[in-house]
CSV table of N, CA and C in Angstrom, one decimal:
chain,number,residue,atom,x,y,z
A,1,MET,N,24.7,-34.8,29.8
A,1,MET,CA,25.9,-34.6,29.1
A,1,MET,C,26.4,-35.9,28.4
A,2,ILE,N,26.6,-35.9,27.1
A,2,ILE,CA,27.2,-37.0,26.4
A,2,ILE,C,28.5,-36.5,25.8
A,3,LEU,N,29.6,-37.2,26.1
A,3,LEU,CA,31.0,-36.8,25.6
A,3,LEU,C,31.4,-38.1,24.7
A,4,LYS,N,32.0,-37.8,23.6
A,4,LYS,CA,32.5,-38.8,22.7
A,4,LYS,C,34.0,-38.5,22.5
A,5,THR,N,34.7,-39.7,22.5
A,5,THR,CA,36.2,-39.7,22.3
A,5,THR,C,36.3,-40.6,21.1
A,6,ALA,N,37.6,-40.9,20.8
A,6,ALA,CA,37.9,-41.7,19.5
A,6,ALA,C,37.3,-43.1,19.7
A,7,ARG,N,37.3,-43.6,21.0
A,7,ARG,CA,36.8,-45.0,21.1
A,7,ARG,C,35.6,-45.2,22.2
A,8,LEU,N,35.3,-44.1,22.8
A,8,LEU,CA,34.4,-44.1,23.9
A,8,LEU,C,33.2,-43.1,23.8
A,9,THR,N,32.1,-43.5,24.5
A,9,THR,CA,31.1,-42.6,24.7
A,9,THR,C,30.9,-42.5,26.3
A,10,LEU,N,30.8,-41.2,26.7
A,10,LEU,CA,30.6,-41.0,28.2
A,10,LEU,C,29.2,-40.5,28.3
A,11,ARG,N,28.3,-41.2,29.1
A,11,ARG,CA,26.9,-40.8,29.1
A,11,ARG,C,26.4,-41.1,30.5
A,12,LYS,N,25.1,-40.7,30.7
A,12,LYS,CA,24.4,-41.1,31.9
A,12,LYS,C,24.1,-42.6,32.0
A,13,PHE,N,24.1,-43.2,33.1
A,13,PHE,CA,23.7,-44.5,33.3
A,13,PHE,C,22.2,-44.7,32.9
A,14,ARG,N,21.8,-45.9,32.5
A,14,ARG,CA,20.4,-46.1,32.1
A,14,ARG,C,20.0,-47.5,32.3
A,15,ALA,N,18.7,-47.8,32.2
A,15,ALA,CA,18.2,-49.1,32.3
A,15,ALA,C,18.9,-50.1,31.3
A,16,GLY,N,19.2,-51.2,31.8
A,16,GLY,CA,19.9,-52.2,30.9
A,16,GLY,C,21.4,-52.2,31.1
A,17,ASP,N,21.9,-51.3,31.9
A,17,ASP,CA,23.4,-51.3,32.3
A,17,ASP,C,23.7,-52.3,33.3
A,18,GLY,N,22.7,-52.9,34.0
A,18,GLY,CA,23.0,-53.8,35.1
A,18,GLY,C,23.9,-54.9,34.9
A,19,PRO,N,23.8,-55.6,33.8
A,19,PRO,CA,24.7,-56.8,33.6
A,19,PRO,C,26.2,-56.4,33.4
A,20,ASP,N,26.4,-55.3,32.7
A,20,ASP,CA,27.7,-54.8,32.5
A,20,ASP,C,28.3,-54.1,33.7
A,21,LEU,N,27.4,-53.6,34.5
A,21,LEU,CA,27.8,-53.0,35.8
A,21,LEU,C,28.2,-54.1,36.8
A,22,PHE,N,27.4,-55.2,36.8
A,22,PHE,CA,27.7,-56.3,37.6
A,22,PHE,C,29.0,-56.9,37.3
A,23,ALA,N,29.4,-57.0,36.0
A,23,ALA,CA,30.7,-57.5,35.6
A,23,ALA,C,31.9,-56.9,36.3
A,24,TYR,N,31.8,-55.7,36.7
A,24,TYR,CA,33.0,-55.2,37.4
A,24,TYR,C,32.7,-54.7,38.8
A,25,LEU,N,31.4,-54.7,39.3
A,25,LEU,CA,31.1,-54.3,40.6
A,25,LEU,C,30.7,-55.4,41.5
A,26,HIS,N,30.6,-56.7,41.0
A,26,HIS,CA,30.3,-57.8,42.0
A,26,HIS,C,31.6,-58.1,42.8
A,27,GLN,N,32.7,-57.9,42.3
A,27,GLN,CA,33.9,-58.1,43.1
A,27,GLN,C,34.9,-56.9,42.8
A,28,PRO,N,34.7,-55.8,43.4
A,28,PRO,CA,35.6,-54.7,43.0
A,28,PRO,C,37.0,-55.0,43.4
A,29,ARG,N,38.0,-54.5,42.6
A,29,ARG,CA,39.5,-54.7,42.8
A,29,ARG,C,39.9,-53.7,43.8
A,30,ALA,N,39.5,-52.5,43.6
A,30,ALA,CA,40.0,-51.4,44.5
A,30,ALA,C,39.2,-51.4,45.8
A,31,SER,N,39.8,-51.3,47.0
A,31,SER,CA,39.1,-51.4,48.3
A,31,SER,C,38.1,-50.3,48.4
A,32,CYS,N,38.4,-49.2,47.8
A,32,CYS,CA,37.5,-48.0,48.0
A,32,CYS,C,36.0,-48.3,47.4
A,33,PHE,N,36.0,-49.3,46.6
A,33,PHE,CA,34.6,-49.6,45.9
A,33,PHE,C,34.0,-50.8,46.6
A,34,LEU,N,34.6,-51.4,47.7
A,34,LEU,CA,34.1,-52.6,48.3
A,34,LEU,C,32.6,-52.3,48.8
A,35,SER,N,32.3,-51.1,49.3
A,35,SER,CA,31.0,-50.8,49.8
A,35,SER,C,30.0,-50.7,48.7
A,36,MET,N,30.4,-50.6,47.5
A,36,MET,CA,29.5,-50.6,46.4
A,36,MET,C,29.2,-51.9,45.7
A,37,ALA,N,29.8,-53.0,46.2
A,37,ALA,CA,29.7,-54.3,45.6
A,37,ALA,C,28.2,-54.7,45.5
A,38,VAL,N,27.9,-55.3,44.4
A,38,VAL,CA,26.5,-55.8,44.2
A,38,VAL,C,26.5,-57.3,44.2
A,39,ALA,N,25.5,-57.9,44.8
A,39,ALA,CA,25.4,-59.3,44.9
A,39,ALA,C,25.0,-60.1,43.7
A,40,ASP,N,24.1,-59.5,42.9
A,40,ASP,CA,23.6,-60.2,41.7
A,40,ASP,C,23.1,-59.1,40.6
A,41,ILE,N,22.7,-59.6,39.5
A,41,ILE,CA,22.3,-58.8,38.4
A,41,ILE,C,21.2,-57.8,38.8
A,42,ALA,N,20.2,-58.3,39.5
A,42,ALA,CA,19.1,-57.4,40.0
A,42,ALA,C,19.6,-56.2,40.8
A,43,ALA,N,20.6,-56.5,41.6
A,43,ALA,CA,21.1,-55.4,42.5
A,43,ALA,C,21.8,-54.4,41.7
A,44,ALA,N,22.6,-55.0,40.6
A,44,ALA,CA,23.3,-54.2,39.7
A,44,ALA,C,22.4,-53.3,38.9
A,45,GLU,N,21.3,-53.9,38.4
A,45,GLU,CA,20.3,-53.0,37.7
A,45,GLU,C,19.7,-51.9,38.5
A,46,ALA,N,19.5,-52.3,39.7
A,46,ALA,CA,18.9,-51.3,40.7
A,46,ALA,C,20.0,-50.2,40.9
A,47,GLU,N,21.2,-50.5,41.0
A,47,GLU,CA,22.3,-49.6,41.1
A,47,GLU,C,22.4,-48.7,39.9
A,48,ALA,N,22.3,-49.3,38.7
A,48,ALA,CA,22.4,-48.5,37.5
A,48,ALA,C,21.2,-47.6,37.3
A,49,LEU,N,20.0,-47.9,37.8
A,49,LEU,CA,18.9,-47.0,37.7
A,49,LEU,C,19.1,-46.0,38.7
A,50,LYS,N,19.6,-46.2,39.9
A,50,LYS,CA,20.0,-45.1,40.9
A,50,LYS,C,20.9,-44.2,40.4
A,51,ARG,N,22.0,-44.6,39.6
A,51,ARG,CA,23.0,-43.8,39.0
A,51,ARG,C,22.4,-43.0,37.9
A,52,ALA,N,21.3,-43.5,37.3
A,52,ALA,CA,20.8,-42.8,36.1
A,52,ALA,C,20.2,-41.5,36.5
A,53,VAL,N,19.7,-41.3,37.7
A,53,VAL,CA,19.2,-40.0,38.1
A,53,VAL,C,20.2,-39.3,39.0
A,54,ASP,N,21.4,-39.7,39.0
A,54,ASP,CA,22.5,-39.1,39.9
A,54,ASP,C,23.5,-38.5,38.9
A,55,ASP,N,23.7,-37.2,39.0
A,55,ASP,CA,24.6,-36.5,38.1
A,55,ASP,C,26.1,-36.8,38.4
A,56,ASP,N,26.4,-37.4,39.5
A,56,ASP,CA,27.8,-37.7,39.9
A,56,ASP,C,28.4,-38.8,39.1
A,57,HIS,N,27.6,-39.8,38.7
A,57,HIS,CA,28.2,-40.9,38.0
A,57,HIS,C,28.1,-40.8,36.5
A,58,ILE,N,29.1,-41.2,35.8
A,58,ILE,CA,29.1,-41.2,34.3
A,58,ILE,C,29.5,-42.6,33.8
A,59,ALA,N,28.7,-43.1,32.9
A,59,ALA,CA,29.0,-44.4,32.4
A,59,ALA,C,30.1,-44.2,31.3
A,60,ILE,N,31.0,-45.2,31.2
A,60,ILE,CA,32.0,-45.2,30.2
A,60,ILE,C,31.6,-46.4,29.2
A,61,CYS,N,31.3,-46.1,28.1
A,61,CYS,CA,30.9,-47.1,27.1
A,61,CYS,C,31.8,-47.2,25.9
A,62,ARG,N,32.1,-48.3,25.4
A,62,ARG,CA,32.9,-48.4,24.2
A,62,ARG,C,32.0,-48.0,23.0
A,63,SER,N,32.4,-47.2,22.1
A,63,SER,CA,31.6,-46.7,21.0
A,63,SER,C,31.3,-47.8,20.0
A,64,ASP,N,32.2,-48.8,19.8
A,64,ASP,CA,32.0,-49.8,18.7
A,64,ASP,C,31.0,-50.8,19.2
A,65,THR,N,30.8,-51.1,20.5
A,65,THR,CA,29.8,-52.0,21.0
A,65,THR,C,28.7,-51.4,21.7
A,66,GLY,N,28.9,-50.2,22.3
A,66,GLY,CA,27.9,-49.6,23.1
A,66,GLY,C,27.9,-50.1,24.5
A,67,ARG,N,28.7,-51.0,24.8
A,67,ARG,CA,28.8,-51.8,26.2
A,67,ARG,C,29.4,-50.9,27.2
A,68,LEU,N,28.8,-50.9,28.4
A,68,LEU,CA,29.4,-50.2,29.6
A,68,LEU,C,30.6,-51.0,30.0
A,69,ILE,N,31.8,-50.3,30.2
A,69,ILE,CA,33.1,-51.0,30.6
A,69,ILE,C,33.6,-50.4,31.8
A,70,GLY,N,32.9,-49.3,32.4
A,70,GLY,CA,33.4,-48.7,33.6
A,70,GLY,C,32.6,-47.4,33.9
A,71,ASP,N,33.1,-46.7,34.9
A,71,ASP,CA,32.4,-45.4,35.1
A,71,ASP,C,33.4,-44.4,35.7
A,72,LEU,N,33.0,-43.2,35.7
A,72,LEU,CA,33.7,-42.1,36.3
A,72,LEU,C,32.8,-41.5,37.3
A,73,PHE,N,33.3,-40.8,38.4
A,73,PHE,CA,32.4,-40.0,39.2
A,73,PHE,C,33.1,-38.6,39.3
A,74,ALA,N,32.3,-37.6,39.4
A,74,ALA,CA,32.7,-36.2,39.5
A,74,ALA,C,31.7,-35.6,40.5
A,75,VAL,N,32.3,-35.3,41.7
A,75,VAL,CA,31.4,-34.6,42.8
A,75,VAL,C,32.0,-33.2,43.0
A,76,PHE,N,31.0,-32.3,42.7
A,76,PHE,CA,31.4,-30.9,42.9
A,76,PHE,C,31.4,-30.4,44.3
A,77,GLU,N,32.4,-29.6,44.7
A,77,GLU,CA,32.5,-28.9,45.9
A,77,GLU,C,32.8,-27.5,45.6
A,78,GLY,N,31.8,-26.7,45.2
A,78,GLY,CA,32.0,-25.4,44.6
A,78,GLY,C,32.7,-25.6,43.3
A,79,ASP,N,33.8,-24.9,43.1
A,79,ASP,CA,34.6,-24.9,41.9
A,79,ASP,C,35.7,-26.0,41.9
A,80,THR,N,35.7,-26.8,42.9
A,80,THR,CA,36.6,-28.0,43.1
A,80,THR,C,35.9,-29.3,42.9
A,81,VAL,N,36.5,-30.2,42.1
A,81,VAL,CA,35.7,-31.4,41.8
A,81,VAL,C,36.6,-32.6,42.2
A,82,SER,N,36.0,-33.5,43.0
A,82,SER,CA,36.6,-34.8,43.4
A,82,SER,C,36.1,-35.8,42.3
A,83,ILE,N,37.2,-36.4,41.7
A,83,ILE,CA,36.9,-37.4,40.6
A,83,ILE,C,37.5,-38.8,41.0
A,84,GLY,N,37.0,-39.7,40.2
A,84,GLY,CA,37.5,-41.1,40.4
A,84,GLY,C,37.0,-41.9,39.2
A,85,TRP,N,37.6,-43.1,39.1
A,85,TRP,CA,37.2,-44.0,38.0
A,85,TRP,C,37.2,-45.5,38.5
A,86,HIS,N,36.4,-46.3,37.8
A,86,HIS,CA,36.4,-47.7,38.1
A,86,HIS,C,36.1,-48.5,36.8
A,87,LEU,N,37.0,-49.2,36.3
A,87,LEU,CA,37.0,-50.0,35.1
A,87,LEU,C,36.8,-51.4,35.2
A,88,ASN,N,36.1,-52.0,34.3
A,88,ASN,CA,36.1,-53.5,34.3
A,88,ASN,C,37.5,-54.0,34.0
A,89,VAL,N,38.0,-54.9,34.7
A,89,VAL,CA,39.3,-55.4,34.6
A,89,VAL,C,39.5,-56.0,33.2
A,90,ASP,N,38.5,-56.5,32.5
A,90,ASP,CA,38.7,-57.0,31.2
A,90,ASP,C,39.0,-56.0,30.1
A,91,HIS,N,38.9,-54.7,30.5
A,91,HIS,CA,39.1,-53.5,29.6
A,91,HIS,C,40.3,-52.7,30.2
A,92,SER,N,40.9,-53.2,31.1
A,92,SER,CA,42.1,-52.4,31.7
A,92,SER,C,43.3,-52.6,30.8
A,93,GLY,N,44.3,-51.6,30.8
A,93,GLY,CA,45.5,-51.7,30.0
A,93,GLY,C,45.4,-51.3,28.7
A,94,ALA,N,44.2,-50.8,28.2
A,94,ALA,CA,44.0,-50.3,26.9
A,94,ALA,C,43.9,-48.9,26.7
A,95,GLY,N,44.1,-48.1,27.8
A,95,GLY,CA,44.1,-46.7,27.8
A,95,GLY,C,42.7,-46.1,27.9
A,96,TYR,N,41.7,-46.9,28.2
A,96,TYR,CA,40.3,-46.4,28.3
A,96,TYR,C,40.2,-45.4,29.4
A,97,ALA,N,40.8,-45.7,30.5
A,97,ALA,CA,40.6,-44.8,31.8
A,97,ALA,C,41.2,-43.5,31.5
A,98,PHE,N,42.4,-43.5,30.9
A,98,PHE,CA,43.0,-42.2,30.5
A,98,PHE,C,42.1,-41.4,29.5
A,99,GLU,N,41.7,-42.1,28.5
A,99,GLU,CA,40.8,-41.4,27.4
A,99,GLU,C,39.5,-40.9,28.1
A,100,ALA,N,38.9,-41.6,28.9
A,100,ALA,CA,37.6,-41.2,29.5
A,100,ALA,C,38.0,-40.0,30.5
A,101,ALA,N,38.9,-40.2,31.4
A,101,ALA,CA,39.3,-39.1,32.3
A,101,ALA,C,39.7,-37.8,31.6
A,102,SER,N,40.5,-37.9,30.6
A,102,SER,CA,40.9,-36.7,29.8
A,102,SER,C,39.7,-36.0,29.3
A,103,ALA,N,38.8,-36.7,28.7
A,103,ALA,CA,37.6,-36.1,28.1
A,103,ALA,C,36.8,-35.4,29.2
A,104,LEU,N,36.7,-36.1,30.4
A,104,LEU,CA,36.0,-35.5,31.5
A,104,LEU,C,36.6,-34.2,32.0
A,105,PHE,N,38.0,-34.2,32.1
A,105,PHE,CA,38.7,-33.1,32.6
A,105,PHE,C,38.6,-31.9,31.6
A,106,GLU,N,38.7,-32.2,30.4
A,106,GLU,CA,38.5,-31.2,29.4
A,106,GLU,C,37.2,-30.5,29.5
A,107,GLU,N,36.1,-31.3,29.6
A,107,GLU,CA,34.8,-30.8,29.8
A,107,GLU,C,34.6,-30.0,31.0
A,108,LEU,N,35.1,-30.4,32.2
A,108,LEU,CA,35.0,-29.8,33.4
A,108,LEU,C,35.7,-28.4,33.4
A,109,PHE,N,36.9,-28.4,32.8
A,109,PHE,CA,37.8,-27.2,32.7
A,109,PHE,C,37.2,-26.2,31.7
A,110,SER,N,37.0,-26.7,30.5
A,110,SER,CA,36.5,-25.8,29.4
A,110,SER,C,35.1,-25.2,29.6
A,111,SER,N,34.3,-25.9,30.4
A,111,SER,CA,33.0,-25.3,30.7
A,111,SER,C,33.0,-24.3,31.8
A,112,GLY,N,34.2,-24.1,32.4
A,112,GLY,CA,34.4,-23.1,33.4
A,112,GLY,C,33.8,-23.6,34.8
A,113,LYS,N,33.3,-24.8,34.9
A,113,LYS,CA,32.7,-25.4,36.1
A,113,LYS,C,33.7,-25.7,37.2
A,114,ALA,N,35.0,-26.1,36.7
A,114,ALA,CA,36.0,-26.5,37.6
A,114,ALA,C,37.3,-25.6,37.6
A,115,ARG,N,37.7,-25.3,38.7
A,115,ARG,CA,39.0,-24.5,38.9
A,115,ARG,C,40.0,-25.5,39.3
A,116,ARG,N,39.7,-26.6,40.0
A,116,ARG,CA,40.6,-27.6,40.6
A,116,ARG,C,39.9,-28.9,40.6
A,117,ILE,N,40.7,-29.9,40.2
A,117,ILE,CA,40.2,-31.4,40.2
A,117,ILE,C,41.2,-32.1,41.1
A,118,TYR,N,40.6,-33.0,41.9
A,118,TYR,CA,41.5,-33.8,42.7
A,118,TYR,C,41.0,-35.3,42.9
A,119,ALA,N,41.9,-36.1,43.3
A,119,ALA,CA,41.5,-37.6,43.3
A,119,ALA,C,42.2,-38.2,44.6
A,120,TYR,N,41.5,-39.0,45.3
A,120,TYR,CA,42.2,-39.8,46.3
A,120,TYR,C,42.5,-41.2,45.8
A,121,VAL,N,43.7,-41.7,46.0
A,121,VAL,CA,44.1,-43.0,45.6
A,121,VAL,C,44.8,-43.7,46.7
A,122,GLU,N,44.4,-44.9,47.0
A,122,GLU,CA,45.2,-45.7,48.0
A,122,GLU,C,46.6,-45.9,47.6
A,123,ASP,N,47.4,-45.8,48.5
A,123,ASP,CA,48.9,-45.9,48.2
A,123,ASP,C,49.3,-47.2,47.6
A,124,HIS,N,48.6,-48.2,47.6
A,124,HIS,CA,49.0,-49.5,47.0
A,124,HIS,C,48.4,-49.6,45.5
A,125,ASN,N,47.5,-48.7,45.2
A,125,ASN,CA,46.9,-48.6,43.9
A,125,ASN,C,47.8,-47.9,42.9
A,126,ILE,N,48.9,-48.6,42.4
A,126,ILE,CA,49.9,-48.0,41.6
A,126,ILE,C,49.4,-47.6,40.2
A,127,ARG,N,48.4,-48.4,39.7
A,127,ARG,CA,47.9,-48.1,38.4
A,127,ARG,C,47.1,-46.8,38.4
A,128,SER,N,46.3,-46.5,39.4
A,128,SER,CA,45.5,-45.3,39.5
A,128,SER,C,46.6,-44.1,39.8
A,129,GLN,N,47.6,-44.4,40.5
A,129,GLN,CA,48.6,-43.3,40.7
A,129,GLN,C,49.2,-42.9,39.5
A,130,ARG,N,49.6,-43.9,38.6
A,130,ARG,CA,50.2,-43.7,37.3
A,130,ARG,C,49.2,-42.9,36.4
A,131,LEU,N,47.9,-43.3,36.5
A,131,LEU,CA,46.9,-42.6,35.7
A,131,LEU,C,46.9,-41.1,36.0
A,132,CYS,N,46.8,-40.8,37.3
A,132,CYS,CA,46.8,-39.4,37.8
A,132,CYS,C,48.0,-38.6,37.2
A,133,GLU,N,49.2,-39.3,37.3
A,133,GLU,CA,50.4,-38.6,36.8
A,133,GLU,C,50.3,-38.4,35.3
A,134,ARG,N,49.8,-39.4,34.6
A,134,ARG,CA,49.7,-39.2,33.1
A,134,ARG,C,48.7,-38.1,32.8
A,135,LEU,N,47.7,-37.9,33.6
A,135,LEU,CA,46.8,-36.8,33.4
A,135,LEU,C,47.3,-35.5,33.7
A,136,GLY,N,48.5,-35.5,34.2
A,136,GLY,CA,49.2,-34.2,34.6
A,136,GLY,C,48.9,-33.7,36.1
A,137,MET,N,48.3,-34.7,36.9
A,137,MET,CA,48.0,-34.3,38.3
A,137,MET,C,49.3,-34.5,39.1
A,138,ARG,N,49.4,-33.7,40.1
A,138,ARG,CA,50.6,-33.8,40.9
A,138,ARG,C,50.2,-34.4,42.3
A,139,CYS,N,51.1,-35.1,42.9
A,139,CYS,CA,50.8,-35.8,44.2
A,139,CYS,C,50.9,-34.6,45.3
A,140,GLU,N,49.9,-34.3,46.0
A,140,GLU,CA,49.9,-33.3,47.0
A,140,GLU,C,50.2,-33.8,48.4
A,141,GLY,N,50.1,-35.2,48.6
A,141,GLY,CA,50.6,-35.7,49.8
A,141,GLY,C,50.0,-37.1,50.0
A,142,ARG,N,50.5,-37.7,51.2
A,142,ARG,CA,50.1,-39.0,51.6
A,142,ARG,C,49.4,-38.8,53.0
A,143,PHE,N,48.2,-39.3,53.1
A,143,PHE,CA,47.5,-39.3,54.4
A,143,PHE,C,47.7,-40.7,55.0
A,144,LEU,N,48.4,-40.8,56.1
A,144,LEU,CA,48.6,-42.1,56.8
A,144,LEU,C,47.4,-42.5,57.6
A,145,GLU,N,47.0,-43.8,57.4
A,145,GLU,CA,45.8,-44.3,58.0
A,145,GLU,C,44.7,-43.5,57.9
A,146,PHE,N,44.4,-43.1,56.7
A,146,PHE,CA,43.3,-42.0,56.3
A,146,PHE,C,41.9,-42.6,56.3
A,147,VAL,N,41.7,-43.8,55.9
A,147,VAL,CA,40.3,-44.3,55.7
A,147,VAL,C,40.4,-45.8,55.8
A,148,SER,N,39.2,-46.3,56.2
A,148,SER,CA,39.1,-47.8,56.4
A,148,SER,C,37.9,-48.3,55.5
A,149,PHE,N,38.2,-49.3,54.7
A,149,PHE,CA,37.1,-49.9,53.9
A,149,PHE,C,36.7,-51.3,54.4
A,150,THR,N,37.6,-51.9,55.2
A,150,THR,CA,37.4,-53.2,55.7
A,150,THR,C,37.8,-53.3,57.2
A,151,ASN,N,37.4,-54.4,57.8
A,151,ASN,CA,37.8,-54.8,59.2
A,151,ASN,C,38.6,-56.0,59.3
A,152,ASP,N,39.3,-56.1,60.4
A,152,ASP,CA,40.0,-57.4,60.6
A,152,ASP,C,39.0,-58.4,61.2
A,153,ALA,N,39.6,-59.6,61.6
A,153,ALA,CA,38.7,-60.7,62.0
A,153,ALA,C,38.0,-60.3,63.4
A,154,ALA,N,38.6,-59.4,64.1
A,154,ALA,CA,38.0,-59.0,65.4
A,154,ALA,C,37.0,-57.8,65.1
A,155,GLY,N,36.9,-57.3,63.9
A,155,GLY,CA,35.9,-56.2,63.6
A,155,GLY,C,36.5,-54.9,63.7
A,156,ARG,N,37.9,-54.8,63.9
A,156,ARG,CA,38.5,-53.5,64.1
A,156,ARG,C,38.8,-53.0,62.6
A,157,PRO,N,38.6,-51.7,62.4
A,157,PRO,CA,39.0,-51.1,61.1
A,157,PRO,C,40.5,-51.3,60.6
A,158,LEU,N,40.6,-51.6,59.4
A,158,LEU,CA,42.0,-51.7,58.8
A,158,LEU,C,42.1,-50.4,58.0
A,159,PHE,N,43.0,-49.5,58.5
A,159,PHE,CA,43.1,-48.3,57.8
A,159,PHE,C,44.2,-48.3,56.7
A,160,GLU,N,43.9,-47.5,55.7
A,160,GLU,CA,44.8,-47.5,54.5
A,160,GLU,C,45.4,-46.1,54.3
A,161,ASN,N,46.6,-46.1,53.9
A,161,ASN,CA,47.2,-44.8,53.5
A,161,ASN,C,46.7,-44.3,52.1
A,162,THR,N,46.4,-43.1,52.0
A,162,THR,CA,45.8,-42.5,50.8
A,162,THR,C,46.6,-41.4,50.2
A,163,MET,N,46.8,-41.4,48.9
A,163,MET,CA,47.5,-40.3,48.3
A,163,MET,C,46.4,-39.3,47.8
A,164,GLN,N,46.8,-38.0,47.7
A,164,GLN,CA,45.9,-37.0,47.1
A,164,GLN,C,46.6,-36.4,45.9
A,165,TYR,N,46.0,-36.5,44.7
A,165,TYR,CA,46.5,-35.9,43.5
A,165,TYR,C,45.6,-34.8,43.1
A,166,ALA,N,46.1,-33.8,42.4
A,166,ALA,CA,45.3,-32.7,42.0
A,166,ALA,C,45.9,-32.0,40.8
A,167,ILE,N,45.0,-31.3,40.0
A,167,ILE,CA,45.5,-30.4,39.0
A,167,ILE,C,44.6,-29.2,38.9
A,168,LEU,N,45.2,-28.0,38.7
A,168,LEU,CA,44.4,-26.8,38.5
A,168,LEU,C,44.1,-26.5,37.1
A,169,HIS,N,43.1,-25.7,36.8
A,169,HIS,CA,42.7,-25.3,35.5
A,169,HIS,C,43.9,-24.8,34.7
A,170,ARG,N,44.7,-23.9,35.2
A,170,ARG,CA,45.8,-23.3,34.5
A,170,ARG,C,46.9,-24.3,34.2
A,171,GLU,N,47.0,-25.3,35.1
A,171,GLU,CA,47.9,-26.4,34.8
A,171,GLU,C,47.5,-27.3,33.7
A,172,TRP,N,46.1,-27.6,33.6
A,172,TRP,CA,45.6,-28.3,32.5
A,172,TRP,C,45.8,-27.7,31.2
A,173,GLN,N,45.6,-26.3,31.2
A,173,GLN,CA,45.7,-25.5,30.0
A,173,GLN,C,47.1,-25.5,29.5
A,174,ALA,N,48.1,-25.4,30.4
A,174,ALA,CA,49.5,-25.4,30.1
A,174,ALA,C,49.9,-26.8,29.5
A,175,ARG,N,49.3,-27.9,30.1
A,175,ARG,CA,49.6,-29.2,29.6
A,175,ARG,C,49.1,-29.4,28.2
A,176,SER,N,47.9,-28.9,28.0
A,176,SER,CA,47.2,-29.1,26.7
A,176,SER,C,48.0,-28.3,25.6
A,177,ILE,N,48.6,-27.3,26.0
A,177,ILE,CA,49.3,-26.4,25.0
A,177,ILE,C,50.6,-27.2,24.5
A,178,LEU,N,51.2,-27.9,25.4
A,178,LEU,CA,52.4,-28.7,25.2
A,178,LEU,C,52.1,-29.9,24.3
A,179,LEU,N,50.9,-30.5,24.5
A,179,LEU,CA,50.5,-31.7,23.7
A,179,LEU,C,50.3,-31.2,22.3
């Protein structure tokens, strides 16, 4: 699947994406991506090739340069889809995450593959919470000490609170009519 927006191309990962993937995955900002950190360009290229055969990951590329600036993931659970995004900090604040996620939502809902889309967001990740809200998703709740991505000095897990946001197909349709 290739999706095009005004400024972006959403496509499968491919060989050669390693350096751009390394740019944002060598030191992930969001704790949920810490386990995906890559140590060097070779590891990033290997990760890009792994994602190239994986239907869950979608490369976000700027149309004007063709460069990878981030990614989306969409994991199907029947007619429900878990989604998320990860953008290079050098490209944040320009609306690219909203543009990419909107295109993905539209594709998932219009194709009939999704009835419901949801996202988990750590309660300290305000930017992703705002993105969810801008996409028309509602906060369904906060899970206290839901998941751990890191350990303390003694090796004990440090648990984080996590918000769950979601939107139904009919809610997306109603939102689109209003726009």
